[in-house]
mmCIF file of C-alpha atoms in Angstrom:
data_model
loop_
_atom_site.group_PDB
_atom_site.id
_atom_site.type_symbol
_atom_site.label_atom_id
_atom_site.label_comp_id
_atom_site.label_asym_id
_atom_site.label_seq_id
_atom_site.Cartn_x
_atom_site.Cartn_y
_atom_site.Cartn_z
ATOM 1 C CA UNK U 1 0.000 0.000 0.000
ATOM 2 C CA UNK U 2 0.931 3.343 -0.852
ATOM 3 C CA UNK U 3 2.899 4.969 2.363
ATOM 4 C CA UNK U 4 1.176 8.298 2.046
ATOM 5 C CA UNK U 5 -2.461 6.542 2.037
ATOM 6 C CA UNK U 6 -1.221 4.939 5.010
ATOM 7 C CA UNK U 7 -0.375 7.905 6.682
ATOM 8 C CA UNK U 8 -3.597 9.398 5.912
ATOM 9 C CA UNK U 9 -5.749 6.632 7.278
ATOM 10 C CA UNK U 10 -3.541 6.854 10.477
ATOM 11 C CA UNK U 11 -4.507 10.635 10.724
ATOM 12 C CA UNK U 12 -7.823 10.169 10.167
ATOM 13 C CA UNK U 13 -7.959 7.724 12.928
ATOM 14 C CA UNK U 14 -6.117 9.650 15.143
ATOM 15 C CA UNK U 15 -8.610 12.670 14.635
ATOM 16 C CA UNK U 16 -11.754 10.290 14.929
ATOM 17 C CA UNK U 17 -10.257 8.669 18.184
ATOM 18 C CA UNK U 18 -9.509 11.820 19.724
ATOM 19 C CA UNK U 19 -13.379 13.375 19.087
ATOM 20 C CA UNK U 20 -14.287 10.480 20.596
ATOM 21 C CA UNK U 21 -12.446 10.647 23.699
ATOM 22 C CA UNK U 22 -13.047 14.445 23.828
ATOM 23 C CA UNK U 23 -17.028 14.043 23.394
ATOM 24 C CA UNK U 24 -19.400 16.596 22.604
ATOM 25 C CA UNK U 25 -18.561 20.194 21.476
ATOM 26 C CA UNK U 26 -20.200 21.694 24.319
ATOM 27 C CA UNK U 27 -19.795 25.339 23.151
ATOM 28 C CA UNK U 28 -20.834 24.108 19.131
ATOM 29 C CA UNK U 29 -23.957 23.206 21.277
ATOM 30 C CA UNK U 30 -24.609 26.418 22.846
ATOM 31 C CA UNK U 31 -23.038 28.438 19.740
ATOM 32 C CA UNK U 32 -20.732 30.533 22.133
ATOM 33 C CA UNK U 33 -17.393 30.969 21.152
ATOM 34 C CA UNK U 34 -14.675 29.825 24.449
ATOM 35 C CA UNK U 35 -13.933 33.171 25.958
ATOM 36 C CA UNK U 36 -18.209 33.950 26.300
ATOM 37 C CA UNK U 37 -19.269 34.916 29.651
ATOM 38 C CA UNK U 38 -21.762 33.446 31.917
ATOM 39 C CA UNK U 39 -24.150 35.620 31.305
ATOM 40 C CA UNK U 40 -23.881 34.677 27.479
ATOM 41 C CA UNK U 41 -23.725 30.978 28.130
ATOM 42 C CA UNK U 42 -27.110 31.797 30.245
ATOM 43 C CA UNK U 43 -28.865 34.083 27.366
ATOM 44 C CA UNK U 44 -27.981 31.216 24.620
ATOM 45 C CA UNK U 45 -28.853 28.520 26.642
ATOM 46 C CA UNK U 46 -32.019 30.182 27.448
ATOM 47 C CA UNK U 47 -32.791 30.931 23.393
ATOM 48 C CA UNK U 48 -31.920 27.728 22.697
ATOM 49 C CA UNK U 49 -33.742 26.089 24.832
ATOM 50 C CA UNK U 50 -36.747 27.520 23.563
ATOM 51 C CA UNK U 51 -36.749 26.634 20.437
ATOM 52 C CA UNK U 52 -34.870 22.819 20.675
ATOM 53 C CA UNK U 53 -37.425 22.041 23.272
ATOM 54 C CA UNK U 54 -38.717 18.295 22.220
ATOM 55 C CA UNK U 55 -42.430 19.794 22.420
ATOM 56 C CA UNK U 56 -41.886 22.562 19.741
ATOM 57 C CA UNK U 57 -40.359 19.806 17.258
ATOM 58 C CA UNK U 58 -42.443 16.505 17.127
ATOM 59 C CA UNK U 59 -41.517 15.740 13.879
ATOM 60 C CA UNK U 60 -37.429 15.743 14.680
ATOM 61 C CA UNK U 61 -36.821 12.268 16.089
ATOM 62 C CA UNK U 62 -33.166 13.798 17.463
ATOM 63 C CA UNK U 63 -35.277 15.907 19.722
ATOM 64 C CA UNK U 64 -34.960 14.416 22.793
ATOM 65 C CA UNK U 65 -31.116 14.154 22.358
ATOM 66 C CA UNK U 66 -30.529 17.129 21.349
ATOM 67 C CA UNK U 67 -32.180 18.511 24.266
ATOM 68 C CA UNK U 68 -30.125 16.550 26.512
ATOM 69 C CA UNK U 69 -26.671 17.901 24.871
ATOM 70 C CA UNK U 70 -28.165 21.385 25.354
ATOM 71 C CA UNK U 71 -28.829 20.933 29.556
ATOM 72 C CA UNK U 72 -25.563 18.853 29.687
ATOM 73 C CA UNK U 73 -23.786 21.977 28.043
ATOM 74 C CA UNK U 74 -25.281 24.244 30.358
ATOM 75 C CA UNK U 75 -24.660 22.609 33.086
ATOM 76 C CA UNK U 76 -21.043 21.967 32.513
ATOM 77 C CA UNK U 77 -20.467 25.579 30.962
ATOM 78 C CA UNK U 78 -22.205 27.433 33.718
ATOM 79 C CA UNK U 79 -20.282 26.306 36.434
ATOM 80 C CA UNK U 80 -17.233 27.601 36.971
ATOM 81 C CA UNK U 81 -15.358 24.689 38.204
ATOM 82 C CA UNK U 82 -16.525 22.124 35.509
ATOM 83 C CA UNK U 83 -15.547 24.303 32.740
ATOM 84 C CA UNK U 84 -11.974 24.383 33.908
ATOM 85 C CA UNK U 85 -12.207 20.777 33.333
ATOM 86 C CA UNK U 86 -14.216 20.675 30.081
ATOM 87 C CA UNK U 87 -11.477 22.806 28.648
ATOM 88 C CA UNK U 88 -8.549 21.156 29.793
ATOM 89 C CA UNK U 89 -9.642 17.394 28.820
ATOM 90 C CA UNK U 90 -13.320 17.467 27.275
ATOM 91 C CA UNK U 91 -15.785 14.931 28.769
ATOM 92 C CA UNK U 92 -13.706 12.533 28.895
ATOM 93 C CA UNK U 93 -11.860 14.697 31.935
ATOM 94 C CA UNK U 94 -15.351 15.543 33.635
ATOM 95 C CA UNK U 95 -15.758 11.599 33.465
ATOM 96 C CA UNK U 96 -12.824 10.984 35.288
ATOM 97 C CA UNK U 97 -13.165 14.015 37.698
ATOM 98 C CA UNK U 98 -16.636 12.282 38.794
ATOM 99 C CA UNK U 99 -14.744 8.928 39.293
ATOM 100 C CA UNK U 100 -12.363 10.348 41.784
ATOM 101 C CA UNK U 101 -15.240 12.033 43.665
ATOM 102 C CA UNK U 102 -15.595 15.476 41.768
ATOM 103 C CA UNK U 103 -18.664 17.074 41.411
ATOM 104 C CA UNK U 104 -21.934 14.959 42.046
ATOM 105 C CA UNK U 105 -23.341 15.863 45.182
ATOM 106 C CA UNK U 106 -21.397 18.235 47.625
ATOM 107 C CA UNK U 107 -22.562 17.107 51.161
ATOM 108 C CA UNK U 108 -21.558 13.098 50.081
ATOM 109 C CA UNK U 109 -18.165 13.032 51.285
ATOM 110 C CA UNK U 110 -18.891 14.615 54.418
ATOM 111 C CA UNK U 111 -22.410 12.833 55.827
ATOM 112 C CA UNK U 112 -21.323 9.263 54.103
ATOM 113 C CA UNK U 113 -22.750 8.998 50.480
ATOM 114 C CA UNK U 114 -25.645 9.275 48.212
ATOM 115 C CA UNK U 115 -29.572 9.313 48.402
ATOM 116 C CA UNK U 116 -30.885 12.303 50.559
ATOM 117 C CA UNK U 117 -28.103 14.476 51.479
ATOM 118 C CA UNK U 118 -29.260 14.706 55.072
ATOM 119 C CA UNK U 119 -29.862 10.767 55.202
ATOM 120 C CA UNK U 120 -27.077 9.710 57.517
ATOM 121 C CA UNK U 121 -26.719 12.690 59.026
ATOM 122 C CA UNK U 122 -30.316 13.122 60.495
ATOM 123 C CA UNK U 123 -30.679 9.435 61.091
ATOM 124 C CA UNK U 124 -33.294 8.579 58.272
ATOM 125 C CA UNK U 125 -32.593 6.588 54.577
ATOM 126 C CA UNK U 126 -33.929 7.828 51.633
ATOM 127 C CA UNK U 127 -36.555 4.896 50.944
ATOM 128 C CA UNK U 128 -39.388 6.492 48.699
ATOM 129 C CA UNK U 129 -42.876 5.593 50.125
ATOM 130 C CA UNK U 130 -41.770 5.061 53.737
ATOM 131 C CA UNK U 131 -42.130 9.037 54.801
ATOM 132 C CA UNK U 132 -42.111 11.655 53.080
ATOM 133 C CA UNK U 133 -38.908 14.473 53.744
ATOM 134 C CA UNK U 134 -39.888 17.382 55.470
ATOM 135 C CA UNK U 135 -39.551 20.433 53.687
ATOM 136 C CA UNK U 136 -38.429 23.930 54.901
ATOM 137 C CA UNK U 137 -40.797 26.985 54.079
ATOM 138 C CA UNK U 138 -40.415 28.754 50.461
ATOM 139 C CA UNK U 139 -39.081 32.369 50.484
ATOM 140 C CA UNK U 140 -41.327 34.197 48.259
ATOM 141 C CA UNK U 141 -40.466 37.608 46.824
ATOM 142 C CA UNK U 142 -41.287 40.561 44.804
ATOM 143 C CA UNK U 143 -38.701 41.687 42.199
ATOM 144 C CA UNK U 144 -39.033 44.784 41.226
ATOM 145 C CA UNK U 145 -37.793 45.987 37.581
ATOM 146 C CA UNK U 146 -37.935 48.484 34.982
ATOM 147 C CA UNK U 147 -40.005 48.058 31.499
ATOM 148 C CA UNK U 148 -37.006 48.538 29.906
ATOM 149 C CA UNK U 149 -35.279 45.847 31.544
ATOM 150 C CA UNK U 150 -38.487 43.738 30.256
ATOM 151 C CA UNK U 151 -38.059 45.168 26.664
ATOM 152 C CA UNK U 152 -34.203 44.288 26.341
ATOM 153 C CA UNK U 153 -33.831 42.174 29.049
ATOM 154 C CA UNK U 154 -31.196 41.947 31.591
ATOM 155 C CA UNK U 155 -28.839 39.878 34.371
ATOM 156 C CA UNK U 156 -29.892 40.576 37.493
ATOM 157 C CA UNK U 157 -27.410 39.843 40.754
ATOM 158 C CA UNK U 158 -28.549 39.379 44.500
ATOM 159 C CA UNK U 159 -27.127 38.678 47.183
ATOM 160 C CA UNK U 160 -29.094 36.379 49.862
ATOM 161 C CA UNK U 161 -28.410 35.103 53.357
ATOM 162 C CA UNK U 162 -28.981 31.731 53.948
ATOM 163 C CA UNK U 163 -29.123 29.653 56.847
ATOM 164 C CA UNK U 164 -27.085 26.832 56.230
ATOM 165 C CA UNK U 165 -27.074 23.587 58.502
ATOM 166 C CA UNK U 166 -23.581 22.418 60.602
ATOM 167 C CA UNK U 167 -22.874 20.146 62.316
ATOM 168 C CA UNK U 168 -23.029 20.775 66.209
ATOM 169 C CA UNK U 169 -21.667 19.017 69.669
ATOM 170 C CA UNK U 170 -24.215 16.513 71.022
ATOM 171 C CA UNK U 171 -27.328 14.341 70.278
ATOM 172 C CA UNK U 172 -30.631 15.568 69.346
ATOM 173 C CA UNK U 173 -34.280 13.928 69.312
ATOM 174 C CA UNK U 174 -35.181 13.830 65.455
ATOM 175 C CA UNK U 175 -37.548 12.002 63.043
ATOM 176 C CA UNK U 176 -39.713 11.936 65.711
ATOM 177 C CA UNK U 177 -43.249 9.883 64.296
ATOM 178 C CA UNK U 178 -46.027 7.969 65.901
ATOM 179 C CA UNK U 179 -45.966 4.014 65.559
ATOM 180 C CA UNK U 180 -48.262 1.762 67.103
ATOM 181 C CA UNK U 181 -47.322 -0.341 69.852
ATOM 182 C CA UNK U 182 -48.580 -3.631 70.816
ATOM 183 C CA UNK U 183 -48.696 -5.091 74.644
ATOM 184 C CA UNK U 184 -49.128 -8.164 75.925
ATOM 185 C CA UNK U 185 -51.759 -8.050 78.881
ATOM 186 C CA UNK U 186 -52.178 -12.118 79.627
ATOM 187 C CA UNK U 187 -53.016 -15.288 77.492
ATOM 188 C CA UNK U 188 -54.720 -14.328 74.264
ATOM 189 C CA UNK U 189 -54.981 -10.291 76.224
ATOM 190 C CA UNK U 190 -53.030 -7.625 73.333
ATOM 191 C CA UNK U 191 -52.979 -3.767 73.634
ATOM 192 C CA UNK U 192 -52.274 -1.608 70.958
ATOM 193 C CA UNK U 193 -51.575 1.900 71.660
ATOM 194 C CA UNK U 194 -50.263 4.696 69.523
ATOM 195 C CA UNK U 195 -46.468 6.380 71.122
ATOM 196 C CA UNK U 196 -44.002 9.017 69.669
ATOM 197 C CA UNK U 197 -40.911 7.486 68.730
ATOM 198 C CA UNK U 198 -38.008 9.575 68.118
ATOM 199 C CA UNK U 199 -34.476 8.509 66.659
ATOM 200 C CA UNK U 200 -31.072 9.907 68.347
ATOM 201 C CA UNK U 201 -29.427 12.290 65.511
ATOM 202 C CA UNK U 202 -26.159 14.283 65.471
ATOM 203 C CA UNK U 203 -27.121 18.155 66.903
ATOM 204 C CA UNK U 204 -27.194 20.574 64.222
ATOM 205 C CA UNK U 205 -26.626 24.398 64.134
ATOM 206 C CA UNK U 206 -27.448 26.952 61.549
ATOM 207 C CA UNK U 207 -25.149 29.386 59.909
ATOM 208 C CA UNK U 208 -26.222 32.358 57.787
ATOM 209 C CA UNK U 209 -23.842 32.247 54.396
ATOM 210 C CA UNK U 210 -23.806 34.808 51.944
ATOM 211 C CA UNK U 211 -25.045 33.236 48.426
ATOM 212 C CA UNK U 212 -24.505 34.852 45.544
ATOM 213 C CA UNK U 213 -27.501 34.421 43.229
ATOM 214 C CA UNK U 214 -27.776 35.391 39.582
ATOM 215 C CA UNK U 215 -31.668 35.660 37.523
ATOM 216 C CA UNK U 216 -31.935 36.988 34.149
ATOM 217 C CA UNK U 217 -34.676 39.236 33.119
ATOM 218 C CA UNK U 218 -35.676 38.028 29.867
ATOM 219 C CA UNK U 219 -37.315 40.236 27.303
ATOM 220 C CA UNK U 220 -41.262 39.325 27.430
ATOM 221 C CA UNK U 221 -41.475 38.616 30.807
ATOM 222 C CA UNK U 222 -44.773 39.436 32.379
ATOM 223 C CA UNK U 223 -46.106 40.209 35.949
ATOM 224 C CA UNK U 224 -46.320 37.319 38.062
ATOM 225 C CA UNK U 225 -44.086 34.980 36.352
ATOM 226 C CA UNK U 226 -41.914 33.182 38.997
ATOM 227 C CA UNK U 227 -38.057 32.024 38.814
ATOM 228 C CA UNK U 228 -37.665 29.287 41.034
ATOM 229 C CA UNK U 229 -34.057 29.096 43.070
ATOM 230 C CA UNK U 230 -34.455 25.461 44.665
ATOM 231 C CA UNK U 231 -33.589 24.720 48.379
ATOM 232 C CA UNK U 232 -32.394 28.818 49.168
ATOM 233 C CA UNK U 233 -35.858 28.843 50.952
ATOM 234 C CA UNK U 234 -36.081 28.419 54.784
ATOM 235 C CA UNK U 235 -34.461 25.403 56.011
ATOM 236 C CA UNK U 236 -35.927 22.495 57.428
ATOM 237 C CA UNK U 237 -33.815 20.916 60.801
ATOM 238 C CA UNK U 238 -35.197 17.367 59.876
ATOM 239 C CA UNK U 239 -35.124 17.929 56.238
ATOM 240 C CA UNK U 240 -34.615 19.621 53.312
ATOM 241 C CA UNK U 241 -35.018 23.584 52.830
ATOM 242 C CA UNK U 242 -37.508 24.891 50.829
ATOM 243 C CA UNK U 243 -37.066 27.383 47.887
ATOM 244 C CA UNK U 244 -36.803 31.101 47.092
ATOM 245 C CA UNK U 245 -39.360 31.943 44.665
ATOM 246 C CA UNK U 246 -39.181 35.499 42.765
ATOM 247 C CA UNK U 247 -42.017 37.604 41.363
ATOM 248 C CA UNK U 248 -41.597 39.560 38.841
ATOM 249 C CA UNK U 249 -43.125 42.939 39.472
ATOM 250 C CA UNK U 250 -42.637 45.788 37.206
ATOM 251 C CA UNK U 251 -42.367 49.741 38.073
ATOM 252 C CA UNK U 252 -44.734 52.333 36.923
ATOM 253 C CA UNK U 253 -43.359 53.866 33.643
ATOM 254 C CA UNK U 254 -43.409 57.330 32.793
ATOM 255 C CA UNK U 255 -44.274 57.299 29.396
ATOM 256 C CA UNK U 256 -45.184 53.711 28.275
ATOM 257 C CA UNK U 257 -48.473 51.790 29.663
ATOM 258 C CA UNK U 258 -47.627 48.436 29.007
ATOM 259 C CA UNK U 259 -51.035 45.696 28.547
ATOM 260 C CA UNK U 260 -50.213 42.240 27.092
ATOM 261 C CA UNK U 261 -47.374 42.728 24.492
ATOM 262 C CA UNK U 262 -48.863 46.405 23.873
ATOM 263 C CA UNK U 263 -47.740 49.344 24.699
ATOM 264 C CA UNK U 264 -49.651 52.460 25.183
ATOM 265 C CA UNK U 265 -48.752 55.802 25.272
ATOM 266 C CA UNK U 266 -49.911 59.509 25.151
ATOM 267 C CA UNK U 267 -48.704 62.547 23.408
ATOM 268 C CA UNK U 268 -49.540 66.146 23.632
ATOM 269 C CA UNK U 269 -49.521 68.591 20.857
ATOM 270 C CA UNK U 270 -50.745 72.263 19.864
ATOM 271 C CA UNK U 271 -53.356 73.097 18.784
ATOM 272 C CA UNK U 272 -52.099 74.998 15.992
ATOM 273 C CA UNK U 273 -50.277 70.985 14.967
ATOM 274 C CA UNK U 274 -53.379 69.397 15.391
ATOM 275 C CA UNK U 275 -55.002 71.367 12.574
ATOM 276 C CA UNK U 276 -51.931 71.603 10.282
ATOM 277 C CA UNK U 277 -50.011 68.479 10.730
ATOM 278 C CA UNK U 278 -46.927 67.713 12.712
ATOM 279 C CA UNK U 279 -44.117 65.789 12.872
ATOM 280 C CA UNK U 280 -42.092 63.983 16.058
ATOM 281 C CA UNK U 281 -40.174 61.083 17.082
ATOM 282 C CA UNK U 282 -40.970 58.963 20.304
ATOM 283 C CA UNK U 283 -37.815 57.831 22.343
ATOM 284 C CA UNK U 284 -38.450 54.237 22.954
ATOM 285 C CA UNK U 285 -37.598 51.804 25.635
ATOM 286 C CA UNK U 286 -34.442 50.444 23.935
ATOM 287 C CA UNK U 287 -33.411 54.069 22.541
ATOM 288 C CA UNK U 288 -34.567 53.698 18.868
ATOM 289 C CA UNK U 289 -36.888 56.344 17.573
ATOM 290 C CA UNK U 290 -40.573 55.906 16.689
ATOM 291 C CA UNK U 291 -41.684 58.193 13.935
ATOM 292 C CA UNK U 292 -44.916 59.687 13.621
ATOM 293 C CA UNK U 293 -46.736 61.711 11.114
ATOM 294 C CA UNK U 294 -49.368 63.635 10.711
ATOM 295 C CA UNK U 295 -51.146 65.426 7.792
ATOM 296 C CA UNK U 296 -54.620 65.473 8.425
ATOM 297 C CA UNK U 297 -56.429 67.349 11.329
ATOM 298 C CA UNK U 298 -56.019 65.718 14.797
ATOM 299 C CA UNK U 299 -58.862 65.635 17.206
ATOM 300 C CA UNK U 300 -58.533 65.130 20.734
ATOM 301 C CA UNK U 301 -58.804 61.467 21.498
ATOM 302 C CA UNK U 302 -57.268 60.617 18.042
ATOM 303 C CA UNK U 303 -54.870 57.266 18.158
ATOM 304 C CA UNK U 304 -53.021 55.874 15.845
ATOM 305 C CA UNK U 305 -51.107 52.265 15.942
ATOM 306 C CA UNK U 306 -47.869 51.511 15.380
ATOM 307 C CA UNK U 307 -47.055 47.713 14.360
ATOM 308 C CA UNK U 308 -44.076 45.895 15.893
ATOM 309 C CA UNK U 309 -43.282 48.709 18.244
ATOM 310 C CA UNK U 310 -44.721 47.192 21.480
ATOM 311 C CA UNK U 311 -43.148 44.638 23.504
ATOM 312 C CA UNK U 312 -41.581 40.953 22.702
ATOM 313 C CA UNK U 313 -43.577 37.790 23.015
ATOM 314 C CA UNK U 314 -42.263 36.095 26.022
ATOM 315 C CA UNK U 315 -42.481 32.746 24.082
ATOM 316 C CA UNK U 316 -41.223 34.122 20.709
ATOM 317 C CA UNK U 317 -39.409 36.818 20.820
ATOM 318 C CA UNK U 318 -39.864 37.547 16.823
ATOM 319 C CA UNK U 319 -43.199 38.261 17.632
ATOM 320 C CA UNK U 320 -43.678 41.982 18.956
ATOM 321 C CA UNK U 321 -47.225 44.009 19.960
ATOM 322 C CA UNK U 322 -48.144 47.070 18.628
ATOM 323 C CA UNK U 323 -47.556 51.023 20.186
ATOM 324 C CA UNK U 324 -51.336 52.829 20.537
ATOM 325 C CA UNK U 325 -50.716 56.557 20.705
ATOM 326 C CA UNK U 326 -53.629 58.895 21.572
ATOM 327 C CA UNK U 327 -53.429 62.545 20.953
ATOM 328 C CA UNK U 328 -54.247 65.367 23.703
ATOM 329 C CA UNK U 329 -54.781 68.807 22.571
ATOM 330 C CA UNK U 330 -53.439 71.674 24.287
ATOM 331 C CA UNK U 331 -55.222 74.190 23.343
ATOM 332 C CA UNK U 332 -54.299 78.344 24.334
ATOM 333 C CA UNK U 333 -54.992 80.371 26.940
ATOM 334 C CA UNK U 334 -56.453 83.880 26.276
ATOM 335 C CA UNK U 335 -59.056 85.819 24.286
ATOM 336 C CA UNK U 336 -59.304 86.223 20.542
ATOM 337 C CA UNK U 337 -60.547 89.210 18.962
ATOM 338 C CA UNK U 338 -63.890 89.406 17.167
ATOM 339 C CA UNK U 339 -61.977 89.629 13.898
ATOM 340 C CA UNK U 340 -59.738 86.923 14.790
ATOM 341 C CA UNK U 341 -62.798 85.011 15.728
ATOM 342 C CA UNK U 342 -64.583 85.724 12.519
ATOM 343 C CA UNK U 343 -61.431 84.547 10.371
ATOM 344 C CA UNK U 344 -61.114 81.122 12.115
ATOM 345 C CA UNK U 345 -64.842 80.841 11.394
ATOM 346 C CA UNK U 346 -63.944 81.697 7.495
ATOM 347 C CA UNK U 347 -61.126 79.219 7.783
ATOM 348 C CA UNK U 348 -62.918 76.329 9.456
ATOM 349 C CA UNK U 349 -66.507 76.673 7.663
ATOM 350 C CA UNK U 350 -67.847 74.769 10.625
ATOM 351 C CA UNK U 351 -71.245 75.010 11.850
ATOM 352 C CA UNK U 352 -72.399 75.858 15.656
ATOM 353 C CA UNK U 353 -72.895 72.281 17.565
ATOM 354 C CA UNK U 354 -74.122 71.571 20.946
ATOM 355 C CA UNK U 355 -74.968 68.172 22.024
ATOM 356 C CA UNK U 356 -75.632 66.896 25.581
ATOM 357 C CA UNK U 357 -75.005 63.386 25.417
ATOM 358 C CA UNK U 358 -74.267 60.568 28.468
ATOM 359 C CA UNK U 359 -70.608 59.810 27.405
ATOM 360 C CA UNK U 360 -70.297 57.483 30.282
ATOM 361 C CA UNK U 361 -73.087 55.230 29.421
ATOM 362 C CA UNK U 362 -71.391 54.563 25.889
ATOM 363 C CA UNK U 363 -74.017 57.134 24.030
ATOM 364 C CA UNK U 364 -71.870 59.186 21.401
ATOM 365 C CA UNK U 365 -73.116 62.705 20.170
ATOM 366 C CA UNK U 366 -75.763 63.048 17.559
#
């Protein structure tokens, strides 16, 4: 065989053994490039996940997989720790990091191993259907932002103390639960009575740390929605802690009323504009200018809509609301003359009306 077809095959085989052993291109998967941030990782992942999610695309039979390599690279990218890793050795590194008792879960090596995290500590296994774990209270919380933080979106940082649970000198009572009891009273004589039973468990202290917690904003977003940060609720001493729950809340705007994905909006002009025409730009929530024009007479009350100028869809971003504006008049203060009156008379050509009408009740004017 030809030498330099040998040496080909032998580089191809190299190449295909070493994407092997490397795995998956966890930033191809994202489409980040290796120096991105976190908060890009976060704002891709977020996108992506979106649209790959296995619900949106029945007809892909790679959906489910694909989703999977999206959350695994997330979840290696977005930690810190695991990307050092990922970049030194690929998967294949991660793998072996796991092996030697990397990662997984951080309370294993200290309370003795897997299943609940609090199992060995607090005296209780992790047996599904026996008893259900305690949990802690959730945290719930208003977060306030601006509606132009929901028009472009944004990372948000906070910084929450947690009680965290240590171990302590002594014994404690825990598990405590009531079991029935049966007592011999004589031949063929039982009693069965109900007692609390309570299991002997290392004492316990808690320790408010400061956690660092990150939440992005993401364009859309309505009032009410709810991010979810599991187990940085209250903590539960025989148990797990519950979780902090955000609201999203949004401030009062100045200038923009914001309903659905609309946005409404009022302007002011002369009166001398309003029967000539005008011109003007609205500043909106992003910067970029809205124009509007005006040739025709405008009444007070007038609106006009603006397409594709009111807020992002939360679940498609591509899709955007309309801008209503409505028109006030502001109309001068002082006297005309008779002659001045008589000319805008001329001008106008518009007949004396007066109509009493109930506006309220949804009558209009005859």
């Amino acid at each position: 065989m030809n030498p330099n077809v040998i040496l080909r095959i032998v580089f191809i085989s190299i190449i295909l053994v070493s994407e092997v052993l490397s795995g998956r291109d966890f930033y191809g998967i994202l489409g980040v490039g290796k120096r991105a941030t976190t908060n890009e990782i976060k704002k891709a992942y977020r996108k992506l996940a979106k649209e790959m999610h296995p619900d949106k695309n029945r007809d892909d039979p790679d959906a489910n997989q694909k989703f999977q390599d999206l959350g695994a690279a997330y979840e290696t990218l977005s930690d810190s720790d695991k990307r050092k890793i990922y970049d030194r050795g690929g998967e294949e590194a991660l793998a072996k990091d796991e092996r030697n008792g990397g990662g997984g879960d951080p309370f294993a090596s200290f309370f003795g191993g897997g299943g609940s995290p609090f199992g060995d500590f607090f005296g209780f296994e992790d047996q599904r259907g026996e008893r259900e774990i305690p949990r802690g209270a959730n945290i719930v919380m208003d977060l306030w932002v601006s509606l132009e933080e929901v028009y472009v979106g944004n990372f948000v940082e906070l910084t929450h103390n947690k009680p965290v649970m240590k171990p302590a000198k002594g014994t404690r009572k825990c598990n405590c639960r009531q079991e029935m009891v049966t007592r011999s009273l004589g031949p063929g004589r039982f009693q069965m009575t109900q007692q609390q039973v309570c299991d002997d468990c290392p004492n316990v202290r808690f320790v408010n740390e400061e956690h660092h917690l990150e939440f992005e904003v993401e364009p859309g977003m309505m009032d009410g929605m709810e991010h979810k940060f599991v187990s940085e609720g209250e903590p539960h001493i025989d148990g797990e802690p519950g979780d902090l729950v955000l609201q999203i809340r949004t401030f009062p705007h100045p200038r923009f009323e914001r309903r659905g994905d609309d946005l409404y909006t009022n302007v002011t002009v002369s009166l001398v504009d309003a029967l000539r025409g005008f011109e003007l730009d609205i500043e909106h929530l992003d910067g970029h200018k809205v124009h509007v024009s005006r040739e025709k007479m405008t009444w007070p009350g007038a609106r006009i809509r603006k397409k594709g100028e009111g807020m992002p869809n939360y679940e498609n971003n591509n899709l955007v609301g309309t801008m209503y504006i409505t028109f006030d008049i502001d109309f001068p203060k002082g006297q005309l003359t008779d002659e001045e009156k008589a000319t805008i008379a001329e001008i106008l050509k518009q007949d004396s009306k007066h109509s009493v009408y109930n506006g309220l009740g949804g009558f209009k004017s005859s």
